[in-house]
Short mmCIF file of N, CA, C and O in Angstrom, two decimals:
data_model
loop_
_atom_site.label_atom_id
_atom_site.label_comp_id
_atom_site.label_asym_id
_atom_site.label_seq_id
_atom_site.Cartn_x
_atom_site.Cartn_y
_atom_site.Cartn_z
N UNK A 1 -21.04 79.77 -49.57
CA UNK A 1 -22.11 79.57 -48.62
C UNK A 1 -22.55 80.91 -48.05
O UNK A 1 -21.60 81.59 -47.66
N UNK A 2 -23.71 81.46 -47.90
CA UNK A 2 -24.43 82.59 -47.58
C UNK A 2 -24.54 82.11 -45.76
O UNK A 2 -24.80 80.99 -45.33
N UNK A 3 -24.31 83.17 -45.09
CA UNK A 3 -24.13 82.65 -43.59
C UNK A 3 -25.81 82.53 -43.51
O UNK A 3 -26.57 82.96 -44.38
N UNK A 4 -26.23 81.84 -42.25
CA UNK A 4 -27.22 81.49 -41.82
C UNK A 4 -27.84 82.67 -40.74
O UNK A 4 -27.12 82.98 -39.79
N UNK A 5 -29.13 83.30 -40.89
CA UNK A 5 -29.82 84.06 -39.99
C UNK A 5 -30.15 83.44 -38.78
O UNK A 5 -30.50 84.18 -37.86
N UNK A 6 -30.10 81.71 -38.50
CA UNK A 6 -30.24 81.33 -37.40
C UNK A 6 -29.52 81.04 -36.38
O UNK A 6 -30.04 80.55 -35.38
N UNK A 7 -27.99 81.34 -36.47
CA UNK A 7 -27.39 81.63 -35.22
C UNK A 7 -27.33 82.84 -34.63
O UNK A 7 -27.36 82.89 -33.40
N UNK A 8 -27.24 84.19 -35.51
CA UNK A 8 -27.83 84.86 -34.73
C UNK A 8 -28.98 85.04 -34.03
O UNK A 8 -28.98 85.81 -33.07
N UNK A 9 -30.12 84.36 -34.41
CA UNK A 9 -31.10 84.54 -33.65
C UNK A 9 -31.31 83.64 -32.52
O UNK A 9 -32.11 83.88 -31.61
N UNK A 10 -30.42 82.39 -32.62
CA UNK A 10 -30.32 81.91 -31.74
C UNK A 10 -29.37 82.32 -30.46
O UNK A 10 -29.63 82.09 -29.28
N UNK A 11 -28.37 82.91 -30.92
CA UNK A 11 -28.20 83.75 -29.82
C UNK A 11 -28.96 84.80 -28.97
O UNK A 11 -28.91 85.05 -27.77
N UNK A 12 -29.59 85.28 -29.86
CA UNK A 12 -30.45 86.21 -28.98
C UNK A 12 -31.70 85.66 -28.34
O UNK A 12 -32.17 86.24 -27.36
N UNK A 13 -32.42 84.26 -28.97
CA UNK A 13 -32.88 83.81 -27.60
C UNK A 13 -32.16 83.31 -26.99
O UNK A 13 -32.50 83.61 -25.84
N UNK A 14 -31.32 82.70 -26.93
CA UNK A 14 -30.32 81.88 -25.18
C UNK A 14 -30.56 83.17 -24.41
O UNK A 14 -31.11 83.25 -23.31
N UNK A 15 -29.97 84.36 -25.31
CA UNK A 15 -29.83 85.30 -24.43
C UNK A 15 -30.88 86.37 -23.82
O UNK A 15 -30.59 87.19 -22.95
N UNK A 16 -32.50 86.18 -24.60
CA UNK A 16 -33.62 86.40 -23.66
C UNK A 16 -33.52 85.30 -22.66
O UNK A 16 -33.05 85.63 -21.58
N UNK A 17 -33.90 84.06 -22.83
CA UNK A 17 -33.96 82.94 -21.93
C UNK A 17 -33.10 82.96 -20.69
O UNK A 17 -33.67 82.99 -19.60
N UNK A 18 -31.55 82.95 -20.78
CA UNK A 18 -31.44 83.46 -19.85
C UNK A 18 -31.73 84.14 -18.74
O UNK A 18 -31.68 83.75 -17.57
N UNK A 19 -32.16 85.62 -19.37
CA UNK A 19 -32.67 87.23 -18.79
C UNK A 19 -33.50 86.84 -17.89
O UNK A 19 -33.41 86.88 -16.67
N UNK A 20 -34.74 86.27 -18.91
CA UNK A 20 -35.91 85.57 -18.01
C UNK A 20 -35.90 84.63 -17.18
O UNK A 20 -36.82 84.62 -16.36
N UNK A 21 -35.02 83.69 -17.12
CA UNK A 21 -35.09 83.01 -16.35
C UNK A 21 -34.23 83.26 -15.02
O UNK A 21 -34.34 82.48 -14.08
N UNK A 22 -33.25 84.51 -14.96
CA UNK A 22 -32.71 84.83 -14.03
C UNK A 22 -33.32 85.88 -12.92
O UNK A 22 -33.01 86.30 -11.80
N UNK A 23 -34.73 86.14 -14.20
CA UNK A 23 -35.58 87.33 -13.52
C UNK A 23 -36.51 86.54 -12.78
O UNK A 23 -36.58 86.68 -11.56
N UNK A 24 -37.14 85.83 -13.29
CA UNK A 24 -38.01 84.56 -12.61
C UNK A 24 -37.50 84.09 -11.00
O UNK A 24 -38.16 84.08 -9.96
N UNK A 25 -35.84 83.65 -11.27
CA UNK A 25 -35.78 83.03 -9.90
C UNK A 25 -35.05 83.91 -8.72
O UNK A 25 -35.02 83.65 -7.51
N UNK A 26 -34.38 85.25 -9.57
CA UNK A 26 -34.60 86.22 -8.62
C UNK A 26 -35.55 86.66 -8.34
O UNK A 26 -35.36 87.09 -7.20
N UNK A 27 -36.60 86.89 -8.65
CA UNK A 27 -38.01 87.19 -8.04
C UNK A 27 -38.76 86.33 -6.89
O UNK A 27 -39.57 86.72 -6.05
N UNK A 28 -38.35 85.25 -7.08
CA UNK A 28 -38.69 84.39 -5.85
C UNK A 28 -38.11 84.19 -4.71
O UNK A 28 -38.41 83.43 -3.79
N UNK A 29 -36.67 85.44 -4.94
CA UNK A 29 -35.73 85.00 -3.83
C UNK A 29 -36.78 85.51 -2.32
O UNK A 29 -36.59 84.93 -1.25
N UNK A 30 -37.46 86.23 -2.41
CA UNK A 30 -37.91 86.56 -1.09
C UNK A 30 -38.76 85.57 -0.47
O UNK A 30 -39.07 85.66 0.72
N UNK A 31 -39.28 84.37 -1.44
CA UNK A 31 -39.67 83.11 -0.63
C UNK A 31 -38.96 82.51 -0.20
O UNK A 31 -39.06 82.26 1.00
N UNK A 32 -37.71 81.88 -1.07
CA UNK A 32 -36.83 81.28 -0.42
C UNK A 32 -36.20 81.57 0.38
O UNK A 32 -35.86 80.67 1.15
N UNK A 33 -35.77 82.79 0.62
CA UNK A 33 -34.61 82.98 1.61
C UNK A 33 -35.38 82.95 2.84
O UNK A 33 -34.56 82.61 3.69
N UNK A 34 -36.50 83.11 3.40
CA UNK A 34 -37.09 82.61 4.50
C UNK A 34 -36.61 81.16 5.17
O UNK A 34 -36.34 80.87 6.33
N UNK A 35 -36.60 80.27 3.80
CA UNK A 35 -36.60 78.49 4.01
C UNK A 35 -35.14 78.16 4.59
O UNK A 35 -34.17 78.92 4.66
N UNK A 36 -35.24 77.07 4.90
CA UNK A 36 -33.88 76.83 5.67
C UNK A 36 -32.69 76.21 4.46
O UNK A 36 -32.88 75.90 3.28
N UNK A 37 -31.62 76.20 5.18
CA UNK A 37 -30.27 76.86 4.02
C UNK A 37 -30.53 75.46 3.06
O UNK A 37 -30.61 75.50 1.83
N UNK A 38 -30.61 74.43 3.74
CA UNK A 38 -30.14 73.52 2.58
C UNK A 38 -31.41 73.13 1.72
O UNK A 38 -31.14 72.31 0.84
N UNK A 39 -33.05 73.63 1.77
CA UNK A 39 -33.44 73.89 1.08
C UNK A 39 -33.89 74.61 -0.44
O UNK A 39 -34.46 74.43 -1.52
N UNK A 40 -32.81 76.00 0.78
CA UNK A 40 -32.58 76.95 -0.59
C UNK A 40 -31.59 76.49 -1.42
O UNK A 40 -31.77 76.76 -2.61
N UNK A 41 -30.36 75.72 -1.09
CA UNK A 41 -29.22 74.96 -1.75
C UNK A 41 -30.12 74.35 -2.72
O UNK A 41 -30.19 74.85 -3.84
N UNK A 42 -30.81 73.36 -2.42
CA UNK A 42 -31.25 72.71 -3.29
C UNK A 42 -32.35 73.16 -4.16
O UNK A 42 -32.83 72.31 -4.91
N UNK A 43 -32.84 74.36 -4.18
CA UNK A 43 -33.62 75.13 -5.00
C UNK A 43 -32.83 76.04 -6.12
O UNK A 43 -33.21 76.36 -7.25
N UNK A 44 -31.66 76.31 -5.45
CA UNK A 44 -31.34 76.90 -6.81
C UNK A 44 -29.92 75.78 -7.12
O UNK A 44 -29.17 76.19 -8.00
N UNK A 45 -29.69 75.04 -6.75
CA UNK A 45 -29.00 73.89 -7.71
C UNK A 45 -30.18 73.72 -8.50
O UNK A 45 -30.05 74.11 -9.66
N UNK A 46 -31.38 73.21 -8.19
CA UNK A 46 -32.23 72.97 -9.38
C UNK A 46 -32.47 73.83 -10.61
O UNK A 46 -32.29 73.46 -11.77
N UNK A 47 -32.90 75.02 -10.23
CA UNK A 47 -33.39 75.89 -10.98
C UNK A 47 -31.76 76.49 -11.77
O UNK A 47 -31.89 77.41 -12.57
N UNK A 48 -30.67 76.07 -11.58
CA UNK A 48 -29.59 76.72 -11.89
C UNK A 48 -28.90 75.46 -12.91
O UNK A 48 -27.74 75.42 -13.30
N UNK A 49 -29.85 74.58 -13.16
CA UNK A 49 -29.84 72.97 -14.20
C UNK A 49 -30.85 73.37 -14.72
O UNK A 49 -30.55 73.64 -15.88
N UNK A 50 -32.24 73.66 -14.49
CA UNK A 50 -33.04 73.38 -15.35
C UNK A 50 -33.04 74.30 -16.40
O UNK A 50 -33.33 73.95 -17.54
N UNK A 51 -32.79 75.30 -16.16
CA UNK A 51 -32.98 76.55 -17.85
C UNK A 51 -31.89 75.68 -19.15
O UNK A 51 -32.14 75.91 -20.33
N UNK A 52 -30.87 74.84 -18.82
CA UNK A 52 -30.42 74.33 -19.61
C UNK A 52 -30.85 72.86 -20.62
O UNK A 52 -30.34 72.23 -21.54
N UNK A 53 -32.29 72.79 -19.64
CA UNK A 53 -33.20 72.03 -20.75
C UNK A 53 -33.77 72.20 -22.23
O UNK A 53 -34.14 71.29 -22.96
N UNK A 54 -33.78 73.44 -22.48
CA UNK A 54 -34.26 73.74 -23.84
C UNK A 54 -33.40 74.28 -24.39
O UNK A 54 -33.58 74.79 -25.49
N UNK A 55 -32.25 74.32 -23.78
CA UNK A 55 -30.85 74.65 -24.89
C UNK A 55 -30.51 73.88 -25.99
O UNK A 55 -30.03 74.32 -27.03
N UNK A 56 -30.83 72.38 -25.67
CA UNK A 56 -30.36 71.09 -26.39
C UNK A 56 -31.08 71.66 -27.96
O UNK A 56 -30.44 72.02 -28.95
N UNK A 57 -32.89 71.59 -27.79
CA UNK A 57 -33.21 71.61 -29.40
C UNK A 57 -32.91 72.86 -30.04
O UNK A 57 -32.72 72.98 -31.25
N UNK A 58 -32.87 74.10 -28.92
CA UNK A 58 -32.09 75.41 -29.69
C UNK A 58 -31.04 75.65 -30.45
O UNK A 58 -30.96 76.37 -31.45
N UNK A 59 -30.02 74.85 -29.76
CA UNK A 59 -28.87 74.78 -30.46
C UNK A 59 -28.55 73.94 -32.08
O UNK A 59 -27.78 74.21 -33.00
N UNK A 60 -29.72 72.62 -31.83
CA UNK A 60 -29.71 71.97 -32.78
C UNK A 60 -30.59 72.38 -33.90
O UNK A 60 -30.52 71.96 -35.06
N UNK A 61 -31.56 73.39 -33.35
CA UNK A 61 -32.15 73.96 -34.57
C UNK A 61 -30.86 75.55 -35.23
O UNK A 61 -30.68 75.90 -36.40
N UNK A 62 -30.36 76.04 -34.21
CA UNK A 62 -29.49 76.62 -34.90
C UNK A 62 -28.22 76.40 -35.97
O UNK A 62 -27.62 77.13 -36.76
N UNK A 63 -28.15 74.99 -35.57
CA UNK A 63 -27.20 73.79 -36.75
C UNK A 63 -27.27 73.67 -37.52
O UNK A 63 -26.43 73.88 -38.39
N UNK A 64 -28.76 73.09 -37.66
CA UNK A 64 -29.05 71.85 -38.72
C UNK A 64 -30.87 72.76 -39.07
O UNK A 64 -31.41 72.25 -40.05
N UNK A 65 -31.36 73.44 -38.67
CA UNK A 65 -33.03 73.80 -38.95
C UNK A 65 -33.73 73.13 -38.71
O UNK A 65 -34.75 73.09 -39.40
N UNK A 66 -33.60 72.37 -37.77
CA UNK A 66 -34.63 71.20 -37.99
C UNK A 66 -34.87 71.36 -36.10
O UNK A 66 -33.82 71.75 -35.58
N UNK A 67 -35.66 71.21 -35.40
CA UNK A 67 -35.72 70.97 -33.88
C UNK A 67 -35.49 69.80 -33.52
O UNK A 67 -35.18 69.75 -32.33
N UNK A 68 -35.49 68.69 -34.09
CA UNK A 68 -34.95 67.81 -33.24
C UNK A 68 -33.35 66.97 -33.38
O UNK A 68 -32.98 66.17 -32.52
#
């Protein structure tokens, strides 16, 4: 079996995605941290679940080639 070019590349997007998405919601910290605490609690519980939404077909296209 000849290894597959798509786990590495799938690693390296998780690992843009990540980047970006940690740059994204640190960048907003200066709105939030104004808001009151258990707002901000619940802003980055959210945002600290949601980047793990498009992991699911990434991973499965890194498997199998196929996105879904």
């Amino acid at each position: 079996m000849t290894p597959s070019w798509r786990k590495p590349a799938g690693v390296l997007a998780i690992l843009a995605l990540i980047t970006i998405w940690a740059v994204m919601v640190a960048s907003m910290s200066d709105l939030v941290g104004g808001l009151h605490w258990a707002v901000q609690a619940m802003f980055y519980l959210v945002t600290g679940i949601v980047w793990i939404t498009p992991m699911r077909p990434l991973l499965s296209w890194m498997e199998t080639g196929r996105w879904r």
